[in-house]
Amino acid sequence: MRALTWHGKHDVRMETVPDPEILNPRDAIIKITSTAICGSDLHLYDAYIPTLEKGDILGHEFMGEVVDVGPKSTLKKGQRVVVPFTISCGSCFHCSKQQFSACENGNPAENQDLGQTLYGEPMSGLFGYTHLTGGYPGGQAEYVRVPFSDVGPIVIPDGMPDDDVLFLSDILPTGWMAAENAQIEPGDTVAIWGCGPVGLFAVQSAFKMGAHRVIAIDHFPHRLALAKRFGAETINYEETDTYEALMEMTGSIGPDAVIDAVGLEAHGFFADNVVDQIKASTFLGTDRPHALRQAIVACRKGGRVSIPGVYGGFVDKFPAGAMMEKGLQIRTGQTHVQKYLPQLLEMIGNGELDTTFLISHRLPLEQAVEGYKMFKNEQDTCTKVVLKPGLELA
Amino acid sequence: MSDVRDDAPSYVSKDSDVQKSEAQQGEGTVWGRTISIMRPRDELYAFWRDFRNLPAFMENIVAIEPVDTGRSRWTVKGPNGDYQWTSVITEDRPGEALAWASDDGDVKNSGRIEFRDGPPGHGTYVRAILAYDPPAGFIGKAIAKLTQKEPQISATRDLRRFKQLMETGEIATTTPPNREPHS
């Protein structure tokens, strides 16, 4: 089959690779119909995150048609499914608490040692990411193997187009959980750093959960305009002092809840000798937690801090004093995708959530390499690239 | 030092004499780890009690063949080829604990596995303890570490695979059987 593979910094290639096979009883094989490039794929593209190997297939936002099933899969051939980026077994302690992204059984045992050392607990399995998260081949390909296919994938009713539901795989539930973690109460003002796909979905979600006002912060004019379209007020941090503006816009109290949808994943890891460096605990201190620092300092006393933005290592000058003295509550984590799928699918079906506005480019899978370049270099207007195997450009 | 020991297992002690207190035969290295598994302890014990099941999740075990009641012949991949020994069951408390020790062979070693109820909703706490004299001493240990066949590394992974198999009915993998492992 054809697949987008990683070979090094700014070096991804379309290659012919072996088709995936059923390896375990609960597996299914999906024929990809739509797959997207995620902001976090760019950090692999920029080679900031270690434990990728040459030839790894990228992609963790995908959907398609079931073409093969293992004996314990509950899917049927021909069904259309969206697949969560988190690989979750459904029966471990964390899955039983619906903390699907903390699943203990999705990551092959031989890939868990480094995560245990870095974080104290190994990471769970994710599609198309690194070998810290299992080394699973991703979905920017013609076919993908899906483990635990009886737990993860959600079946899509006939008649719902791919473009409406594709983002159930990651960024829509991630934006939704970001708003849920902000524990929004009626009358709240919610400030959101970052108007990428997750930030924009968090804007919509925050209003759905009863926010009175949402203030979106970014520097790309087109992205700020999208936030405005969903009812957010905006701050362009290149033109305006964000802290001063937030204080003025909230009567000097500060936002009731703040959401960091920026993260610093791009600078969270370095490829060499992570295990030894963790002991020094200064090496990874070069992350850029600017958005998080600002969010914590701006948040009102007794307010809530939600962090969907990805952090990987250590940060310097974390405002622990502001966090404690102001009595902030902090919630964070990779998205428990499976928990949110039925509800979000229903809301898309009812027209309560707009998902397609985000798609700026649709390309054939064969042009994935160009898609990465565009997504990296034209961030203002290239908000989301969707790849479709076999798509004929008009 | 205080006369009263804390409640942590002996193998995490900073005192090497305390660490070795669970070595059944005075072996030089003791390793232990506890992992929670969301299955009843009787079921976990029963699976473990049939030693023929163990190679399904233990990467370095080639075979465990019953010899007679309480005795089995173990063949294990090591840094310099296969090792063999005969193990004798030294303790058997159904649903609670099982211990064994080598009585001849290439590597003096012993082991013990315990099954205890965790707090409500937290499954069974499974604790494995291995004691062994590293094959060919220090050099053998260094080679084993390089090839990732060091007992402590492989035993940790084995316990994780045991958990996966018991909780999900399968062992997570990305490697087709006809290809070399990826990492």
Coordinates of C-alpha atoms in Angstrom, one line a residue:
Chain A
M1 CA 0.0 0.0 0.0
R2 CA 1.0 3.7 -0.2
A3 CA 1.8 5.5 3.0
L4 CA 3.4 8.7 4.3
T5 CA 6.5 7.8 6.2
W6 CA 9.0 9.7 8.4
H7 CA 12.7 9.8 7.6
G8 CA 14.0 12.7 9.5
K9 CA 13.7 16.5 9.9
H10 CA 11.5 17.9 7.2
D11 CA 11.8 14.6 5.4
V12 CA 8.6 12.7 5.0
R13 CA 7.9 10.6 1.9
M14 CA 5.2 8.7 0.1
E15 CA 6.3 5.1 -0.1
T16 CA 5.0 1.7 -0.9
V17 CA 5.0 -0.4 2.3
P18 CA 3.6 -3.8 3.3
D19 CA -0.2 -3.9 3.9
P20 CA -1.1 -4.2 7.6
E21 CA -2.2 -7.6 9.0
I22 CA -4.5 -8.7 11.7
L23 CA -2.2 -9.5 14.6
N24 CA -4.5 -9.9 17.6
P25 CA -8.1 -11.2 17.9
R26 CA -9.6 -7.8 18.6
D27 CA -8.0 -6.1 15.6
A28 CA -9.6 -4.7 12.5
I29 CA -8.2 -3.4 9.3
I30 CA -9.6 -0.1 8.1
K31 CA -9.4 1.2 4.5
I32 CA -8.7 4.9 4.9
T33 CA -11.2 7.3 3.3
S34 CA -10.1 10.5 5.0
T35 CA -7.1 11.4 7.2
A36 CA -5.8 14.7 8.5
I37 CA -2.5 16.3 9.4
C38 CA -2.5 17.4 13.1
G39 CA -0.5 20.2 14.7
S40 CA 1.3 17.6 16.7
D41 CA 2.4 15.9 13.5
L42 CA 4.4 19.0 12.7
H43 CA 6.5 18.5 15.8
L44 CA 7.4 15.1 14.4
Y45 CA 8.1 16.8 11.1
D46 CA 10.4 19.2 12.8
A47 CA 12.1 16.3 14.5
Y48 CA 11.6 17.6 18.0
I49 CA 10.3 14.4 19.5
P50 CA 12.6 11.3 19.9
T51 CA 12.0 7.6 19.4
L52 CA 10.6 7.9 15.9
E53 CA 12.3 5.5 13.5
K54 CA 13.0 5.9 9.8
G55 CA 10.0 4.5 7.9
D56 CA 7.4 5.0 10.6
I57 CA 4.0 5.7 9.2
L58 CA 2.5 8.9 10.6
G59 CA -1.1 10.0 11.2
H60 CA -3.5 9.8 14.1
E61 CA -6.6 11.5 12.8
F62 CA -8.3 9.1 10.4
M63 CA -11.5 7.3 9.4
G64 CA -12.5 4.7 6.8
E65 CA -14.2 1.5 6.0
V66 CA -13.8 -1.8 7.8
V67 CA -12.3 -4.3 5.4
D68 CA -11.1 -7.1 7.7
V69 CA -11.8 -8.1 11.3
G70 CA -10.2 -10.4 13.9
P71 CA -12.4 -13.1 15.6
K72 CA -13.1 -10.9 18.6
S73 CA -13.7 -7.6 16.8
T74 CA -17.3 -6.4 17.1
L75 CA -17.1 -4.4 13.8
K76 CA -18.5 -5.7 10.5
K77 CA -16.9 -5.4 7.1
G78 CA -18.3 -2.5 5.2
Q79 CA -19.0 -0.3 8.2
R80 CA -17.7 3.3 8.2
V81 CA -15.8 4.2 11.4
V82 CA -13.9 7.1 12.9
V83 CA -11.0 5.8 15.0
P84 CA -9.8 7.6 18.2
F85 CA -6.1 8.5 18.3
T86 CA -5.8 6.8 21.7
I87 CA -5.5 3.0 21.8
S88 CA -7.5 1.8 24.8
C89 CA -8.4 -1.7 26.0
G90 CA -11.6 -0.8 27.8
S91 CA -11.0 -3.1 30.7
C92 CA -8.0 -1.9 32.7
F93 CA -8.3 0.3 35.9
H94 CA -8.1 3.6 34.0
C95 CA -10.5 2.5 31.2
S96 CA -13.0 1.4 33.9
K97 CA -12.9 5.0 35.1
Q98 CA -13.3 6.3 31.5
Q99 CA -9.7 7.6 31.6
F100 CA -9.1 6.1 28.2
S101 CA -5.9 8.0 27.3
A102 CA -4.3 6.5 30.5
C103 CA -5.0 2.9 29.3
E104 CA -2.3 0.5 30.6
N105 CA -2.6 -2.2 27.9
G106 CA -2.3 -0.5 24.6
N107 CA 1.4 0.1 24.6
P108 CA 3.6 -3.0 23.9
A109 CA 5.6 -3.8 27.0
E110 CA 8.9 -3.4 25.3
N111 CA 8.1 0.3 24.6
Q112 CA 7.1 1.2 28.2
D113 CA 10.5 1.4 29.9
L114 CA 11.4 4.9 28.8
G115 CA 8.0 6.4 29.6
Q116 CA 8.2 4.8 33.1
T117 CA 11.6 6.6 33.6
L118 CA 10.4 9.9 32.2
Y119 CA 7.0 10.2 33.7
G120 CA 6.9 7.6 36.5
E121 CA 4.3 5.7 34.5
P122 CA 4.5 4.5 30.9
M123 CA 2.5 6.3 28.3
S124 CA -0.5 4.6 26.6
G125 CA -0.5 3.6 23.0
L126 CA -1.2 6.2 20.3
F127 CA -1.4 5.8 16.5
G128 CA 1.3 7.1 14.3
Y129 CA 3.3 8.8 16.9
T130 CA 6.5 7.7 18.6
H131 CA 7.8 4.5 20.1
L132 CA 7.2 6.0 23.5
T133 CA 3.5 5.6 22.6
G134 CA 3.8 2.2 21.1
G135 CA 5.3 2.7 17.6
Y136 CA 1.9 1.9 16.0
P137 CA 1.7 2.6 12.2
G138 CA -0.5 5.6 11.6
G139 CA -3.4 6.4 9.3
Q140 CA -1.8 8.6 6.7
A141 CA -1.9 5.6 4.5
E142 CA -4.3 3.5 2.4
Y143 CA -4.9 1.0 5.2
V144 CA -4.3 0.8 9.0
R145 CA -4.5 -1.9 11.6
V146 CA -6.7 -0.9 14.6
P147 CA -6.2 -2.8 17.9
F148 CA -9.1 -3.1 20.4
S149 CA -11.5 -2.4 17.5
D150 CA -14.4 -3.5 19.8
V151 CA -13.7 -0.5 22.1
G152 CA -12.3 2.5 20.1
P153 CA -13.9 3.1 16.7
I154 CA -17.4 4.6 16.4
V155 CA -19.7 3.6 13.6
I156 CA -20.9 6.5 11.4
P157 CA -24.4 6.4 10.1
D158 CA -24.9 6.4 6.3
G159 CA -25.3 9.8 4.8
M160 CA -22.9 11.7 7.2
P161 CA -20.0 12.9 5.1
D162 CA -16.4 12.2 6.1
D163 CA -15.7 15.9 6.5
D164 CA -18.4 16.3 9.2
V165 CA -17.1 13.5 11.4
L166 CA -13.4 13.1 10.8
F167 CA -12.3 15.4 13.6
L168 CA -14.0 13.1 16.2
S169 CA -10.7 11.2 16.0
D170 CA -8.8 13.8 18.0
I171 CA -9.2 17.6 17.8
L172 CA -13.0 17.9 18.4
P173 CA -13.1 15.8 21.6
T174 CA -9.8 17.5 22.6
G175 CA -11.4 20.9 22.4
W176 CA -14.5 19.6 24.1
M177 CA -12.5 18.0 27.0
A178 CA -10.5 21.3 27.3
A179 CA -13.8 23.1 28.0
E180 CA -15.0 20.4 30.3
N181 CA -11.8 20.6 32.3
A182 CA -12.5 24.4 32.7
Q183 CA -15.6 23.4 34.7
I184 CA -17.6 26.3 33.2
E185 CA -20.4 27.8 35.2
P186 CA -23.1 30.1 34.0
G187 CA -21.9 33.7 33.6
D188 CA -18.2 32.6 33.2
T189 CA -15.7 34.4 31.1
V190 CA -13.3 31.8 29.6
A191 CA -9.9 32.9 28.0
I192 CA -8.4 30.6 25.4
W193 CA -4.7 30.8 24.4
G194 CA -4.3 29.5 20.8
C195 CA -6.8 29.5 17.9
G196 CA -5.6 26.4 16.2
P197 CA -8.1 23.6 15.7
V198 CA -8.2 22.6 19.4
G199 CA -8.6 26.2 20.5
L200 CA -11.3 26.9 17.9
F201 CA -13.2 23.7 19.0
A202 CA -12.8 24.8 22.6
V203 CA -14.4 28.1 21.8
Q204 CA -17.5 26.4 20.4
S205 CA -17.5 23.9 23.3
A206 CA -17.2 26.6 26.0
F207 CA -20.3 28.3 24.7
K208 CA -22.1 25.0 24.6
M209 CA -21.3 24.5 28.2
G210 CA -22.7 27.8 29.2
A211 CA -19.8 30.3 29.0
H212 CA -21.1 33.9 28.9
R213 CA -18.0 35.2 27.2
V214 CA -15.1 33.6 25.5
I215 CA -11.9 35.6 24.8
A216 CA -9.6 34.0 22.2
I217 CA -5.9 34.9 22.0
D218 CA -3.6 34.3 19.0
H219 CA -1.6 36.4 16.4
F220 CA -2.9 35.0 13.1
P221 CA -5.6 37.3 11.8
H222 CA -7.4 34.6 9.9
R223 CA -7.6 32.3 12.9
L224 CA -8.8 35.1 15.2
A225 CA -11.5 35.8 12.6
L226 CA -12.6 32.2 12.8
A227 CA -12.8 32.5 16.6
K228 CA -14.9 35.7 16.2
R229 CA -17.2 33.8 13.8
F230 CA -18.2 31.5 16.7
G231 CA -18.9 34.5 19.0
A232 CA -15.5 34.9 20.8
E233 CA -13.9 38.3 21.5
T234 CA -10.3 38.3 20.4
I235 CA -6.9 39.5 21.5
N236 CA -4.0 39.7 19.1
Y237 CA -1.0 39.4 21.3
E238 CA 1.3 41.0 18.8
E239 CA -0.7 44.2 18.9
T240 CA -1.9 44.1 22.5
D241 CA -0.6 43.4 26.0
T242 CA -2.6 40.2 26.8
Y243 CA -2.6 40.4 30.6
E244 CA -3.6 44.1 30.6
A245 CA -6.3 43.4 28.0
L246 CA -7.8 40.5 30.0
M247 CA -7.8 42.5 33.2
E248 CA -9.6 45.4 31.5
M249 CA -12.1 43.1 29.8
T250 CA -13.0 41.4 33.1
G251 CA -13.2 44.3 35.5
S252 CA -9.7 43.5 36.9
I253 CA -10.9 40.2 38.3
G254 CA -9.4 38.0 35.5
P255 CA -11.1 35.3 33.5
D256 CA -13.0 32.6 35.6
A257 CA -11.3 29.9 33.6
V258 CA -8.3 29.8 31.3
I259 CA -7.4 27.2 28.6
D260 CA -3.9 26.8 27.3
A261 CA -4.4 25.3 23.8
V262 CA -0.8 26.2 22.8
G263 CA 1.4 23.8 24.7
L264 CA 5.1 23.5 24.1
E265 CA 5.3 20.1 22.7
A266 CA 7.6 21.3 20.0
H267 CA 10.2 22.1 22.5
G268 CA 9.4 19.5 25.1
F269 CA 11.9 16.8 24.1
F270 CA 15.3 16.4 22.8
A271 CA 16.5 13.4 20.9
D272 CA 19.7 12.6 22.8
N273 CA 19.9 10.7 26.0
V274 CA 16.6 11.8 27.6
V275 CA 17.0 9.3 30.4
D276 CA 20.3 10.7 31.7
Q277 CA 19.2 14.3 31.2
I278 CA 16.1 13.8 33.4
K279 CA 18.4 13.4 36.3
A280 CA 20.0 16.8 35.7
S281 CA 16.5 18.2 35.4
T282 CA 17.7 21.3 33.7
F283 CA 18.2 20.2 30.2
L284 CA 14.5 20.1 29.3
G285 CA 14.0 23.4 31.1
T286 CA 14.3 25.2 27.8
D287 CA 10.6 24.6 26.9
R288 CA 8.6 27.7 26.2
P289 CA 5.7 27.7 28.7
H290 CA 4.9 31.3 27.9
A291 CA 1.1 30.7 27.3
L292 CA 0.8 28.6 30.4
R293 CA 2.6 31.1 32.6
Q294 CA 0.5 33.9 31.2
A295 CA -2.8 31.9 31.7
I296 CA -2.0 31.1 35.3
V297 CA -1.1 34.7 36.1
A298 CA -4.2 36.1 34.3
C299 CA -6.7 33.6 35.8
R300 CA -8.9 35.0 38.6
K301 CA -8.5 33.9 42.2
G302 CA -10.2 30.5 42.8
G303 CA -10.4 30.1 39.0
R304 CA -9.7 27.0 36.8
V305 CA -6.8 26.2 34.5
S306 CA -7.4 23.7 31.7
I307 CA -4.3 22.5 29.8
P308 CA -5.0 20.5 26.5
G309 CA -1.8 21.9 25.0
V310 CA 0.9 19.2 25.0
Y311 CA 3.8 19.4 27.4
G312 CA 6.6 16.8 27.3
G313 CA 9.4 17.7 29.6
F314 CA 10.2 20.2 32.3
V315 CA 9.6 23.9 32.4
D316 CA 11.5 26.7 34.1
K317 CA 9.9 29.5 36.2
F318 CA 6.6 27.8 36.6
P319 CA 4.4 30.2 38.6
A320 CA 3.8 27.9 41.5
G321 CA 3.2 30.9 43.8
A322 CA 0.4 32.3 41.6
M323 CA -1.1 28.9 41.4
M324 CA -1.2 28.3 45.1
E325 CA -1.8 31.8 46.4
K326 CA -4.7 32.3 44.1
G327 CA -6.1 28.9 44.8
L328 CA -6.3 27.7 41.2
Q329 CA -7.6 24.3 40.1
I330 CA -5.6 22.7 37.3
R331 CA -6.9 19.9 35.0
T332 CA -5.0 18.5 32.0
G333 CA -4.2 15.3 30.1
Q334 CA -4.4 13.6 26.8
T335 CA -8.0 13.3 25.6
H336 CA -10.2 10.4 26.7
V337 CA -11.6 10.3 23.2
Q338 CA -13.8 7.2 23.6
K339 CA -15.7 8.8 26.4
Y340 CA -17.0 11.7 24.3
L341 CA -17.7 10.1 20.9
P342 CA -21.4 9.2 21.1
Q343 CA -22.4 12.6 22.5
L344 CA -20.3 14.6 20.0
L345 CA -21.4 12.5 17.0
E346 CA -25.0 13.3 18.0
M347 CA -24.3 17.0 18.3
I348 CA -22.7 17.0 14.8
G349 CA -25.7 15.2 13.5
N350 CA -28.0 17.8 15.1
G351 CA -26.0 20.6 13.6
E352 CA -25.0 21.9 17.1
L353 CA -21.3 21.8 16.3
D354 CA -19.6 23.1 13.1
T355 CA -16.6 21.0 12.1
T356 CA -16.1 21.5 8.4
F357 CA -15.3 25.3 8.7
L358 CA -11.8 24.2 9.7
I359 CA -10.8 22.4 6.5
S360 CA -8.8 24.8 4.3
H361 CA -7.3 22.1 2.0
R362 CA -8.3 18.8 0.6
L363 CA -5.5 16.8 -1.1
P364 CA -5.0 13.3 -2.5
L365 CA -3.0 11.2 -0.1
E366 CA -0.3 11.1 -2.8
Q367 CA 0.3 14.8 -2.1
A368 CA 0.8 14.4 1.6
V369 CA 4.3 15.7 1.4
E370 CA 3.1 19.0 0.0
G371 CA 0.4 19.0 2.6
Y372 CA 3.0 18.9 5.4
K373 CA 4.9 21.8 3.8
M374 CA 1.8 23.9 3.4
F375 CA 0.6 23.3 7.0
K376 CA 4.0 24.2 8.4
N377 CA 4.6 27.3 6.3
E378 CA 1.2 28.9 5.9
Q379 CA -0.3 28.7 9.4
D380 CA -2.5 31.7 9.1
T381 CA -4.7 30.4 6.3
C382 CA -3.8 26.7 6.2
T383 CA -6.0 25.7 9.1
K384 CA -6.4 22.0 8.4
V385 CA -5.3 19.7 5.6
V386 CA -7.4 16.6 4.9
L387 CA -5.9 13.8 2.8
K388 CA -8.1 11.5 0.8
P389 CA -6.6 8.4 -0.9
G390 CA -7.6 8.4 -4.6
L391 CA -9.0 12.0 -4.5
E392 CA -9.0 13.5 -8.0
L393 CA -8.3 17.2 -8.0
A394 CA -10.8 19.2 -10.0
Chain B
M1 CA 19.0 2.6 62.0
S2 CA 15.6 2.2 63.5
D3 CA 14.6 -1.1 65.0
V4 CA 11.2 -0.9 63.3
R5 CA 11.2 -1.5 59.5
D6 CA 8.8 0.5 57.4
D7 CA 6.0 -1.2 55.4
A8 CA 7.7 -1.1 52.0
P9 CA 8.7 -4.5 50.5
S10 CA 12.3 -5.5 51.4
Y11 CA 13.5 -5.4 47.8
V12 CA 13.1 -1.6 47.6
S13 CA 15.2 -1.1 50.7
K14 CA 18.4 1.0 50.4
D15 CA 20.1 -1.6 52.6
S16 CA 21.5 -4.4 50.5
D17 CA 21.2 -6.9 53.3
V18 CA 17.5 -6.2 53.7
Q19 CA 17.1 -6.4 49.9
K20 CA 18.4 -9.9 49.9
S21 CA 16.3 -11.2 52.8
E22 CA 13.8 -12.7 50.3
A23 CA 16.4 -14.7 48.5
Q24 CA 15.3 -18.3 49.1
Q25 CA 18.8 -19.8 48.4
G26 CA 21.1 -16.8 49.3
E27 CA 21.2 -15.6 45.7
G28 CA 23.1 -12.4 45.2
T29 CA 20.4 -10.3 43.4
V30 CA 16.8 -9.8 44.3
W31 CA 14.2 -8.0 42.2
G32 CA 10.6 -7.5 42.9
R33 CA 7.6 -5.6 41.4
T34 CA 3.9 -5.3 42.1
I35 CA 1.4 -4.7 39.4
S36 CA -2.4 -4.4 39.7
I37 CA -4.6 -6.6 37.5
M38 CA -8.3 -6.2 37.2
R39 CA -9.1 -9.9 37.5
P40 CA -9.9 -12.0 40.6
R41 CA -6.9 -13.5 42.3
D42 CA -8.1 -17.1 42.0
E43 CA -8.2 -16.8 38.2
L44 CA -4.7 -15.2 38.1
Y45 CA -3.3 -17.9 40.5
A46 CA -4.8 -20.7 38.4
F47 CA -3.3 -19.4 35.2
W48 CA 0.1 -19.0 36.8
R49 CA 0.0 -22.4 38.6
D50 CA 0.1 -24.1 35.2
F51 CA 3.7 -23.3 34.3
R52 CA 3.1 -24.3 30.7
N53 CA 1.2 -21.0 30.4
L54 CA 4.1 -18.8 31.3
P55 CA 6.0 -18.8 27.9
A56 CA 3.0 -17.1 26.4
F57 CA 4.0 -13.8 28.0
M58 CA 7.6 -14.3 29.1
E59 CA 9.8 -13.2 26.2
N60 CA 13.0 -15.1 27.3
I61 CA 11.4 -18.4 28.3
V62 CA 11.7 -21.0 25.6
A63 CA 9.8 -23.7 27.4
I64 CA 8.7 -25.0 30.8
E65 CA 8.0 -28.7 30.8
P66 CA 6.5 -30.5 33.8
V67 CA 8.7 -33.3 35.1
D68 CA 6.6 -34.6 37.9
T69 CA 4.4 -33.2 40.7
G70 CA 6.0 -30.0 41.8
R71 CA 9.0 -30.2 39.4
S72 CA 9.5 -28.6 36.0
R73 CA 12.3 -28.2 33.5
W74 CA 12.9 -24.6 32.5
T75 CA 14.7 -23.5 29.3
V76 CA 15.5 -19.8 29.1
K77 CA 17.3 -17.6 26.5
G78 CA 20.3 -15.9 28.0
P79 CA 23.1 -13.6 26.8
N80 CA 25.4 -16.5 25.8
G81 CA 22.8 -19.0 24.6
D82 CA 20.1 -21.1 26.4
Y83 CA 20.2 -21.9 30.1
Q84 CA 18.4 -24.8 31.7
W85 CA 17.5 -25.8 35.2
T86 CA 14.9 -27.8 37.1
S87 CA 12.6 -25.9 39.4
V88 CA 10.9 -27.3 42.5
I89 CA 7.8 -25.7 44.0
T90 CA 8.7 -24.6 47.5
E91 CA 5.3 -23.0 48.5
D92 CA 1.8 -23.3 47.2
R93 CA -1.1 -21.5 48.7
P94 CA -4.0 -21.6 46.2
G95 CA -5.3 -18.1 45.3
E96 CA -2.5 -16.5 47.4
A97 CA 1.1 -17.4 46.6
L98 CA 3.4 -19.7 44.7
A99 CA 7.1 -20.0 45.1
W100 CA 9.7 -22.1 43.3
A101 CA 13.5 -22.6 43.4
S102 CA 16.1 -24.2 41.1
D103 CA 17.6 -27.4 42.4
D104 CA 20.1 -28.0 39.7
G105 CA 21.2 -26.4 36.4
D106 CA 23.1 -23.5 34.9
V107 CA 21.7 -20.6 37.1
K108 CA 20.9 -20.7 40.8
N109 CA 17.6 -18.8 41.0
S110 CA 14.2 -18.7 42.8
G111 CA 11.0 -16.9 42.5
R112 CA 7.7 -16.1 44.3
I113 CA 4.4 -14.7 43.1
E114 CA 1.8 -13.3 45.5
F115 CA -1.8 -12.4 44.8
R116 CA -3.6 -10.0 47.2
D117 CA -6.8 -8.1 46.9
G118 CA -6.2 -4.4 46.2
P119 CA -8.5 -1.7 47.7
P120 CA -12.1 -1.8 46.4
G121 CA -12.1 -1.3 42.6
H122 CA -8.4 -1.7 42.2
G123 CA -8.2 -5.3 41.2
T124 CA -5.6 -7.8 42.5
Y125 CA -2.1 -6.7 43.5
V126 CA 0.3 -9.2 41.9
R127 CA 3.8 -9.2 43.4
A128 CA 6.6 -11.0 41.7
I129 CA 10.0 -11.6 43.4
L130 CA 13.0 -13.1 41.6
A131 CA 16.3 -14.0 43.1
Y132 CA 19.3 -15.0 41.1
D133 CA 23.0 -15.1 40.7
P134 CA 23.8 -13.3 37.5
P135 CA 25.2 -15.8 34.9
A136 CA 29.0 -15.5 34.5
G137 CA 29.0 -12.7 37.1
F138 CA 29.5 -9.0 36.3
I139 CA 30.4 -9.4 32.6
G140 CA 27.5 -11.7 32.0
K141 CA 25.2 -9.1 33.5
A142 CA 26.7 -6.3 31.4
I143 CA 26.2 -8.4 28.2
A144 CA 22.7 -9.2 29.3
K145 CA 21.9 -5.6 29.8
L146 CA 23.1 -4.7 26.3
T147 CA 21.0 -7.3 24.7
Q148 CA 18.0 -6.4 27.0
K149 CA 17.8 -9.9 28.4
E150 CA 18.8 -8.8 31.8
P151 CA 16.3 -10.5 34.2
Q152 CA 15.0 -7.3 35.7
I153 CA 14.2 -5.6 32.4
S154 CA 12.6 -8.7 30.9
A155 CA 10.7 -9.6 34.1
T156 CA 9.2 -6.1 34.2
R157 CA 8.0 -6.5 30.7
D158 CA 6.8 -10.0 31.4
L159 CA 4.6 -8.8 34.2
R160 CA 3.2 -6.1 31.9
R161 CA 2.4 -8.7 29.3
F162 CA 0.8 -11.0 31.9
K163 CA -1.5 -8.0 32.9
Q164 CA -2.3 -7.4 29.2
L165 CA -3.1 -11.0 28.6
M166 CA -5.3 -11.3 31.7
E167 CA -7.1 -8.0 31.3
T168 CA -7.6 -7.9 27.5
G169 CA -7.1 -11.5 26.3
E170 CA -4.2 -10.5 24.1
I171 CA -0.7 -9.0 24.2
A172 CA -0.1 -5.6 22.6
T173 CA 2.2 -5.8 19.6
T174 CA 3.1 -4.0 16.4
T175 CA 5.2 -6.7 15.0
P176 CA 3.9 -9.2 12.4
P177 CA 5.2 -12.7 13.3
N178 CA 7.2 -12.9 10.1
R179 CA 9.1 -9.7 10.8
E180 CA 11.8 -8.6 13.2
P181 CA 10.7 -6.5 16.2
H182 CA 10.7 -2.8 15.4
S183 CA 12.4 -1.5 18.6

